[in-house]
Short mmCIF file of C-alpha atoms and ligand atoms in Angstrom, two decimals:
data_model
loop_
_atom_site.label_atom_id
_atom_site.label_comp_id
_atom_site.label_asym_id
_atom_site.label_seq_id
_atom_site.Cartn_x
_atom_site.Cartn_y
_atom_site.Cartn_z
CA UNK A 1442 -38.77 45.83 21.46
CA UNK A 1443 -41.47 47.05 19.09
CA UNK A 1444 -43.97 44.14 18.57
CA UNK A 1445 -46.04 46.16 16.13
CA UNK A 1446 -43.22 47.00 13.77
CA UNK A 1447 -41.75 43.57 13.91
CA UNK A 1448 -45.20 41.96 13.10
CA UNK A 1449 -45.89 44.50 10.30
CA UNK A 1450 -42.34 43.70 8.69
CA UNK A 1451 -42.99 39.90 9.05
CA UNK A 1452 -46.38 40.18 7.28
CA UNK A 1453 -44.97 42.59 4.38
CA UNK A 1454 -42.46 39.74 3.99
CA UNK A 1455 -44.90 36.80 3.35
CA UNK A 1456 -47.39 39.16 1.38
CA UNK A 1457 -49.59 37.07 -1.33
CA UNK A 1458 -47.79 37.26 -4.45
CA UNK A 1459 -44.43 38.15 -3.13
CA UNK A 1460 -41.54 36.22 -1.53
CA UNK A 1461 -38.06 36.58 -0.59
CA UNK A 1462 -34.62 36.77 -2.71
CA UNK A 1463 -32.04 34.94 -0.71
CA UNK A 1464 -28.89 36.62 -2.19
CA UNK A 1465 -26.73 36.11 0.92
CA UNK A 1466 -24.21 33.74 -0.21
CA UNK A 1467 -20.87 33.99 1.37
CA UNK A 1468 -17.93 34.88 -0.50
CA UNK A 1469 -16.99 30.99 -0.45
CA UNK A 1470 -20.54 30.03 -1.81
CA UNK A 1471 -20.79 32.72 -4.50
CA UNK A 1472 -17.44 31.30 -5.65
CA UNK A 1473 -18.86 27.87 -6.43
CA UNK A 1474 -21.78 29.62 -8.39
CA UNK A 1475 -19.46 31.90 -10.25
CA UNK A 1476 -17.03 28.71 -10.90
CA UNK A 1477 -19.95 27.15 -12.56
CA UNK A 1478 -20.53 29.99 -15.15
CA UNK A 1479 -16.68 31.18 -15.52
CA UNK A 1480 -17.00 34.29 -13.62
CA UNK A 1481 -13.96 35.35 -11.51
CA UNK A 1482 -14.99 35.97 -7.86
CA UNK A 1483 -13.82 39.77 -7.43
CA UNK A 1484 -15.78 42.26 -5.10
CA UNK A 1485 -16.69 44.13 -8.37
CA UNK A 1486 -18.38 41.06 -10.25
CA UNK A 1487 -20.19 40.29 -6.91
CA UNK A 1488 -21.34 43.88 -6.96
CA UNK A 1489 -22.43 43.90 -10.72
CA UNK A 1490 -24.13 40.56 -10.33
CA UNK A 1491 -25.94 41.59 -7.33
CA UNK A 1492 -26.81 45.11 -8.70
CA UNK A 1493 -28.45 43.86 -11.85
CA UNK A 1494 -30.70 41.62 -9.92
CA UNK A 1495 -31.70 44.17 -7.52
CA UNK A 1496 -32.51 46.76 -10.61
CA UNK A 1497 -34.55 43.99 -12.41
CA UNK A 1498 -37.99 45.14 -12.83
CA UNK A 1499 -40.89 44.29 -12.64
CA UNK A 1500 -39.50 41.39 -10.59
CA UNK A 1501 -38.39 43.52 -7.57
CA UNK A 1502 -41.29 45.62 -7.32
CA UNK A 1503 -44.01 42.97 -7.78
CA UNK A 1504 -42.86 39.75 -6.70
CA UNK A 1505 -39.89 40.34 -3.97
CA UNK A 1506 -40.74 41.40 -0.68
CA UNK A 1507 -37.45 41.36 0.83
CA UNK A 1508 -33.65 40.50 0.01
CA UNK A 1509 -31.43 38.66 2.23
CA UNK A 1510 -27.85 40.35 1.94
CA UNK A 1511 -24.34 39.03 2.73
CA UNK A 1512 -22.29 41.41 5.11
CA UNK A 1513 -20.28 42.85 2.16
CA UNK A 1514 -23.63 43.40 0.04
CA UNK A 1515 -25.21 45.43 2.62
CA UNK A 1516 -22.28 47.91 2.68
CA UNK A 1517 -21.68 47.94 -0.99
CA UNK A 1518 -22.63 50.92 -3.36
CA UNK A 1519 -24.00 50.40 -6.83
CA UNK A 1520 -21.69 51.48 -9.71
CA UNK A 1521 -23.43 55.04 -9.85
CA UNK A 1522 -22.48 55.49 -5.96
CA UNK A 1523 -26.30 54.56 -4.76
CA UNK A 1524 -26.08 52.01 -1.70
CA UNK A 1525 -27.38 48.70 -2.78
CA UNK A 1526 -29.61 48.80 0.25
CA UNK A 1527 -31.29 51.99 -1.42
CA UNK A 1528 -31.81 50.14 -4.87
CA UNK A 1529 -33.64 47.52 -3.09
CA UNK A 1530 -35.72 49.94 -1.09
CA UNK A 1531 -36.60 52.10 -4.16
CA UNK A 1532 -38.47 48.93 -5.33
CA UNK A 1533 -40.50 48.94 -2.33
CA UNK A 1534 -38.53 45.55 -0.95
CA UNK A 1535 -37.25 45.17 2.33
CA UNK A 1536 -33.48 44.75 2.92
CA UNK A 1537 -32.35 41.86 5.29
CA UNK A 1538 -29.17 40.24 6.47
CA UNK A 1539 -27.59 37.04 7.09
CA UNK A 1540 -25.95 36.96 10.51
CA UNK A 1541 -25.06 33.62 11.07
CA UNK A 1542 -21.17 32.57 10.74
CA UNK A 1543 -21.74 29.18 9.00
CA UNK A 1544 -21.85 25.65 10.26
CA UNK A 1545 -19.05 24.04 11.84
CA UNK A 1546 -18.44 20.59 13.03
CA UNK A 1547 -20.34 19.83 16.42
CA UNK A 1548 -17.80 18.50 18.99
CA UNK A 1549 -18.84 14.92 20.15
CA UNK A 1550 -21.03 14.46 16.96
CA UNK A 1551 -19.16 13.13 14.03
CA UNK A 1552 -20.79 14.18 10.89
CA UNK A 1553 -23.05 16.88 12.33
CA UNK A 1554 -22.66 20.72 12.53
CA UNK A 1555 -23.44 23.56 14.73
CA UNK A 1556 -24.19 27.12 13.34
CA UNK A 1557 -21.87 29.60 14.91
CA UNK A 1558 -22.30 33.32 15.21
CA UNK A 1559 -23.80 34.41 18.61
CA UNK A 1560 -20.58 36.15 20.04
CA UNK A 1561 -21.11 39.97 19.81
CA UNK A 1562 -24.40 39.37 17.90
CA UNK A 1563 -26.46 42.15 19.98
CA UNK A 1564 -23.85 44.92 18.88
CA UNK A 1565 -23.79 43.68 15.20
CA UNK A 1566 -27.58 43.89 15.18
CA UNK A 1567 -27.68 47.46 16.00
CA UNK A 1568 -25.22 48.12 13.22
CA UNK A 1569 -26.95 46.14 10.63
CA UNK A 1570 -30.24 48.20 11.75
CA UNK A 1571 -28.53 51.46 11.27
CA UNK A 1572 -27.54 50.13 7.71
CA UNK A 1573 -30.98 49.41 6.84
CA UNK A 1574 -31.83 45.72 7.63
CA UNK A 1575 -35.40 45.09 9.08
CA UNK A 1576 -34.83 41.32 8.97
CA UNK A 1577 -32.09 38.82 9.56
CA UNK A 1578 -31.78 35.23 8.67
CA UNK A 1579 -29.84 32.42 10.63
CA UNK A 1580 -29.57 28.81 9.05
CA UNK A 1581 -29.11 25.67 11.16
CA UNK A 1582 -28.24 22.41 9.10
CA UNK A 1583 -29.78 19.09 10.00
CA UNK A 1584 -28.36 16.01 7.90
CA UNK A 1585 -29.84 12.76 7.69
CA UNK A 1586 -27.83 9.66 7.68
CA UNK A 1587 -27.34 6.41 9.49
CA UNK A 1588 -27.81 7.25 13.33
CA UNK A 1589 -27.98 11.06 12.28
CA UNK A 1590 -29.42 13.49 13.41
CA UNK A 1591 -28.68 13.13 17.08
CA UNK A 1592 -30.89 14.78 19.54
CA UNK A 1593 -27.62 16.66 20.59
CA UNK A 1594 -27.44 18.21 17.25
CA UNK A 1595 -31.06 19.02 16.97
CA UNK A 1596 -31.31 20.72 20.29
CA UNK A 1597 -28.13 22.68 20.27
CA UNK A 1598 -29.06 23.84 16.82
CA UNK A 1599 -32.71 24.68 17.72
CA UNK A 1600 -31.25 26.48 21.15
CA UNK A 1601 -28.89 28.56 18.92
CA UNK A 1602 -31.66 29.59 16.41
CA UNK A 1603 -33.93 30.48 19.46
CA UNK A 1604 -31.00 32.79 20.92
CA UNK A 1605 -30.30 34.40 17.62
CA UNK A 1606 -33.98 35.08 17.21
CA UNK A 1607 -34.37 36.78 20.92
CA UNK A 1608 -31.32 38.72 19.89
CA UNK A 1609 -32.97 39.93 16.52
CA UNK A 1610 -36.16 40.99 18.27
CA UNK A 1611 -34.36 43.14 20.93
CA UNK A 1612 -32.95 45.19 18.10
CA UNK A 1613 -36.28 45.51 16.28
CA UNK A 1614 -35.14 43.23 13.40
CA UNK A 1615 -37.39 40.41 12.28
CA UNK A 1616 -35.62 36.87 12.67
CA UNK A 1617 -36.05 34.50 9.90
CA UNK A 1618 -35.52 31.03 11.58
CA UNK A 1619 -34.14 28.29 9.26
CA UNK A 1620 -33.67 24.92 10.31
CA UNK A 1621 -32.72 23.28 7.04
CA UNK A 1622 -33.17 19.47 6.96
CA UNK A 1623 -30.89 18.69 4.02
CA UNK A 1624 -32.04 16.76 1.01
CA UNK A 1625 -28.69 15.17 0.28
CA UNK A 1626 -29.06 11.70 1.59
CA UNK A 1627 -30.69 8.34 0.15
CA UNK A 1628 -33.51 8.60 2.93
CA UNK A 1629 -37.24 8.40 1.72
CA UNK A 1630 -40.00 10.98 2.25
CA UNK A 1631 -41.25 9.49 5.29
CA UNK A 1632 -37.85 9.75 7.00
CA UNK A 1633 -37.54 13.51 6.06
CA UNK A 1634 -41.21 13.97 7.41
CA UNK A 1635 -40.26 12.51 10.70
CA UNK A 1636 -36.80 14.52 11.04
CA UNK A 1637 -38.74 17.76 10.03
CA UNK A 1638 -41.32 17.11 12.55
CA UNK A 1639 -38.77 16.37 15.22
CA UNK A 1640 -36.73 19.51 14.43
CA UNK A 1641 -39.62 22.02 14.24
CA UNK A 1642 -41.32 20.64 17.53
CA UNK A 1643 -38.09 21.10 19.36
CA UNK A 1644 -37.67 24.73 17.57
CA UNK A 1645 -40.84 25.98 18.70
CA UNK A 1646 -40.22 24.57 22.11
CA UNK A 1647 -37.00 26.57 22.25
CA UNK A 1648 -38.46 29.82 21.05
CA UNK A 1649 -41.03 29.42 23.73
CA UNK A 1650 -38.27 29.05 26.30
CA UNK A 1651 -36.42 31.95 25.07
CA UNK A 1652 -39.21 34.26 24.93
CA UNK A 1653 -39.35 34.93 21.15
CA UNK A 1654 -42.59 36.61 20.06
CA UNK A 1655 -43.99 34.33 17.42
CA UNK A 1656 -46.09 37.16 15.75
CA UNK A 1657 -42.71 38.80 14.71
CA UNK A 1658 -40.92 36.03 13.23
CA UNK A 1659 -40.86 34.20 9.87
CA UNK A 1660 -40.23 30.26 9.43
CA UNK A 1661 -37.95 29.23 6.48
CA UNK A 1662 -38.15 25.25 6.55
CA UNK A 1663 -37.23 22.85 4.04
CA UNK A 1664 -40.16 21.16 2.18
CA UNK A 1665 -40.66 17.49 2.89
CA UNK A 1666 -39.00 15.56 0.10
CA UNK A 1667 -37.02 12.36 -0.19
CA UNK A 1668 -33.36 12.55 -0.35
CA UNK A 1669 -31.82 13.26 -3.83
CA UNK A 1670 -30.09 9.95 -3.82
CA UNK A 1671 -33.40 8.08 -2.54
CA UNK A 1672 -34.69 5.33 -5.19
CA UNK A 1673 -38.22 6.30 -4.13
CA UNK A 1674 -39.25 9.73 -5.53
CA UNK A 1675 -42.33 11.37 -4.39
CA UNK A 1676 -44.97 13.25 -6.67
CA UNK A 1677 -45.84 16.91 -6.56
CA UNK A 1678 -48.78 16.15 -4.71
CA UNK A 1679 -47.21 13.67 -2.17
CA UNK A 1680 -44.61 16.68 -1.17
CA UNK A 1681 -47.48 19.39 -0.75
CA UNK A 1682 -49.43 17.00 1.29
CA UNK A 1683 -46.81 15.74 3.53
CA UNK A 1684 -45.00 19.26 3.92
CA UNK A 1685 -48.39 20.84 5.08
CA UNK A 1686 -49.18 17.78 7.29
CA UNK A 1687 -45.85 18.17 9.33
CA UNK A 1688 -46.25 22.10 9.55
CA UNK A 1689 -49.79 21.70 10.77
CA UNK A 1690 -48.35 19.39 13.44
CA UNK A 1691 -45.60 21.79 14.67
CA UNK A 1692 -45.88 25.58 13.69
CA UNK A 1693 -48.28 27.62 15.98
CA UNK A 1694 -50.94 29.85 14.16
CA UNK A 1695 -49.37 33.01 15.60
CA UNK A 1696 -46.51 32.64 12.94
CA UNK A 1697 -47.40 35.05 10.37
CA UNK A 1698 -45.53 33.12 7.36
CA UNK A 1699 -43.61 30.36 6.03
CA UNK A 1700 -41.07 31.22 3.41
CA UNK A 1701 -39.27 27.95 2.00
CA UNK A 1702 -35.99 27.46 1.18
CA UNK A 1703 -35.29 25.60 -2.30
CA UNK A 1704 -32.44 23.27 -0.78
CA UNK A 1705 -31.17 21.89 -4.29
CA UNK A 1706 -34.52 21.36 -5.88
CA UNK A 1707 -34.61 22.11 -9.62
CA UNK A 1708 -36.23 25.64 -10.48
CA UNK A 1709 -39.62 24.26 -11.47
CA UNK A 1710 -39.71 21.62 -8.88
CA UNK A 1711 -39.47 24.24 -6.31
CA UNK A 1712 -42.38 26.45 -7.83
CA UNK A 1713 -44.57 23.47 -8.47
CA UNK A 1714 -44.32 22.17 -4.94
CA UNK A 1715 -44.96 25.73 -3.37
CA UNK A 1716 -47.89 26.20 -5.84
CA UNK A 1717 -49.46 22.71 -5.01
CA UNK A 1718 -49.40 23.76 -1.31
CA UNK A 1719 -51.28 26.96 -1.88
CA UNK A 1720 -53.63 25.35 -4.27
CA UNK A 1721 -54.60 22.76 -1.23
CA UNK A 1722 -54.72 26.09 1.10
CA UNK A 1723 -56.58 25.99 4.43
CA UNK A 1724 -53.69 26.56 6.42
CA UNK A 1725 -53.47 29.69 8.85
CA UNK A 1726 -50.19 31.06 7.65
CA UNK A 1727 -48.93 32.63 4.20
CA UNK A 1728 -46.76 30.18 2.47
CA UNK A 1729 -44.21 31.69 -0.03
CA UNK A 1730 -40.71 31.41 -1.26
CA UNK A 1731 -37.31 32.37 0.28
CA UNK A 1732 -35.21 30.69 -2.60
CA UNK A 1733 -31.51 31.19 -3.38
CA UNK A 1734 -30.68 28.71 -6.11
CA UNK A 1735 -34.08 28.29 -7.52
CA UNK A 1736 -34.30 31.90 -8.05
CA UNK A 1737 -30.71 32.75 -9.09
CA UNK A 1738 -29.56 29.74 -11.14
CA UNK A 1739 -31.30 30.69 -14.39
CA UNK A 1740 -30.19 34.52 -14.32
CA UNK A 1741 -26.68 33.51 -13.52
CA UNK A 1742 -26.34 31.41 -16.36
CA UNK A 1743 -28.05 33.84 -18.55
CA UNK A 1744 -25.71 36.41 -17.59
CA UNK A 1745 -22.42 34.63 -17.38
CA UNK A 1746 -20.47 37.52 -16.29
CA UNK A 1747 -20.72 39.50 -19.51
CA UNK A 1748 -22.25 43.20 -19.50
CA UNK A 1749 -24.08 42.50 -22.89
CA UNK A 1750 -26.13 39.71 -21.03
CA UNK A 1751 -27.53 41.87 -18.21
CA UNK A 1752 -30.93 42.09 -20.09
CA UNK A 1753 -31.07 38.39 -20.60
CA UNK A 1754 -30.09 37.51 -16.91
CA UNK A 1755 -32.79 40.26 -15.92
CA UNK A 1756 -35.39 38.44 -18.39
CA UNK A 1757 -34.67 35.00 -16.85
CA UNK A 1758 -35.00 36.73 -13.12
CA UNK A 1759 -38.26 38.25 -14.19
CA UNK A 1760 -39.56 34.99 -15.40
CA UNK A 1761 -38.51 33.08 -12.33
CA UNK A 1762 -39.84 35.60 -9.69
CA UNK A 1763 -43.22 35.58 -11.78
CA UNK A 1764 -43.62 32.10 -11.58
CA UNK A 1765 -42.99 31.84 -7.77
CA UNK A 1766 -45.27 34.75 -7.20
CA UNK A 1767 -47.99 32.85 -8.83
CA UNK A 1768 -47.13 29.81 -6.96
CA UNK A 1769 -47.36 31.85 -3.85
CA UNK A 1770 -51.16 32.07 -4.59
CA UNK A 1771 -51.52 28.64 -6.14
CA UNK A 1772 -52.06 30.24 -9.54
CA UNK A 1773 -48.91 28.83 -11.39
CA UNK A 1774 -49.26 26.19 -14.13
CA UNK A 1775 -46.90 24.12 -16.52
CA UNK A 1776 -48.40 26.16 -19.35
CA UNK A 1777 -47.61 29.44 -18.11
CA UNK A 1778 -43.98 28.15 -17.33
CA UNK A 1779 -43.81 27.26 -20.79
CA UNK A 1780 -45.55 30.35 -22.32
CA UNK A 1781 -43.45 32.86 -20.69
CA UNK A 1782 -39.98 30.77 -20.80
P1 13P B 1170 -31.59 27.79 -1.32
O1 13P B 1170 -32.83 28.36 -1.73
O2 13P B 1170 -30.72 27.68 -2.47
O3 13P B 1170 -31.67 26.52 -0.70
O4 13P B 1170 -31.00 28.89 -0.46
C1 13P B 1170 -31.77 29.37 0.58
C2 13P B 1170 -31.06 29.78 1.67
O5 13P B 1170 -31.22 31.03 2.11
C3 13P B 1170 -30.20 28.75 2.32
O6 13P B 1170 -29.94 29.42 3.66
#
């Protein structure tokens, strides 16, 4: 294990002004995104879409520190034969890889899931390193409902995350540890704060027990928000304050950075919340984005699968990447959002 290299990559992933593009949708998930814009889910269309995103300038060079890829994409070549990994590297961005095999029902715990994919992971890591990946991602999913989450699900998922993280570091790959507390329910923001705190406390205990070197990791958490169906929604300031409070209680100072998932928030909410946290500041980690939907929804819509719309798709990506880059240093504003949009 090369701790210096791991630490260097982890800091590069969360450097001020930049964040991560989560473009690691599985074939089934990208199907849902393509269905929404009327695009057929073929290998060529997936390649064309991702190629135009990865070639977008200045977004890639100025605001995207790393890209999380799906297994198919890390092996794919652009139309001109250049590996997509090289296209990403040419912008100075770091290729990463999603290595979990998805969340499946957790036996004995109705309504809860466990993320699979640990089998043969050390061997796969070696291959991904050779293909150019310098960081990886594993997403654990924790739902909130009556009697949920259970301790069983929290513990099992955090243990799997820690096992994954230790395997990554053995292969000199920085683990993004992603324990996502979903915002699908009708719970209020206090309940999200309680569950997020419980999950993060458990996660850092497991990472310690599995001997993961925190300096060579990046945390990808949910923000503390009310459930989408909650009658009590929260202000931008409340989300920012509660999220910082929970993280300060749970995340050791040794962790280089925090890169949030967007989790179903609107594009502008995801940007505004990140910006508000960085405007408050005073915490020991760099805080940035690792968004999937909140970075890609607008470019996907503008593109809609038509070659003549690539420039419009790239303009939409440039805009969202710039807005989130500004939010990562607390320099975003609604006025800038409107002017550039
Ligand atoms: P969202 O930002 O769309 O939540 O996706 C981020 C991600 O990587 C989920 O695993």
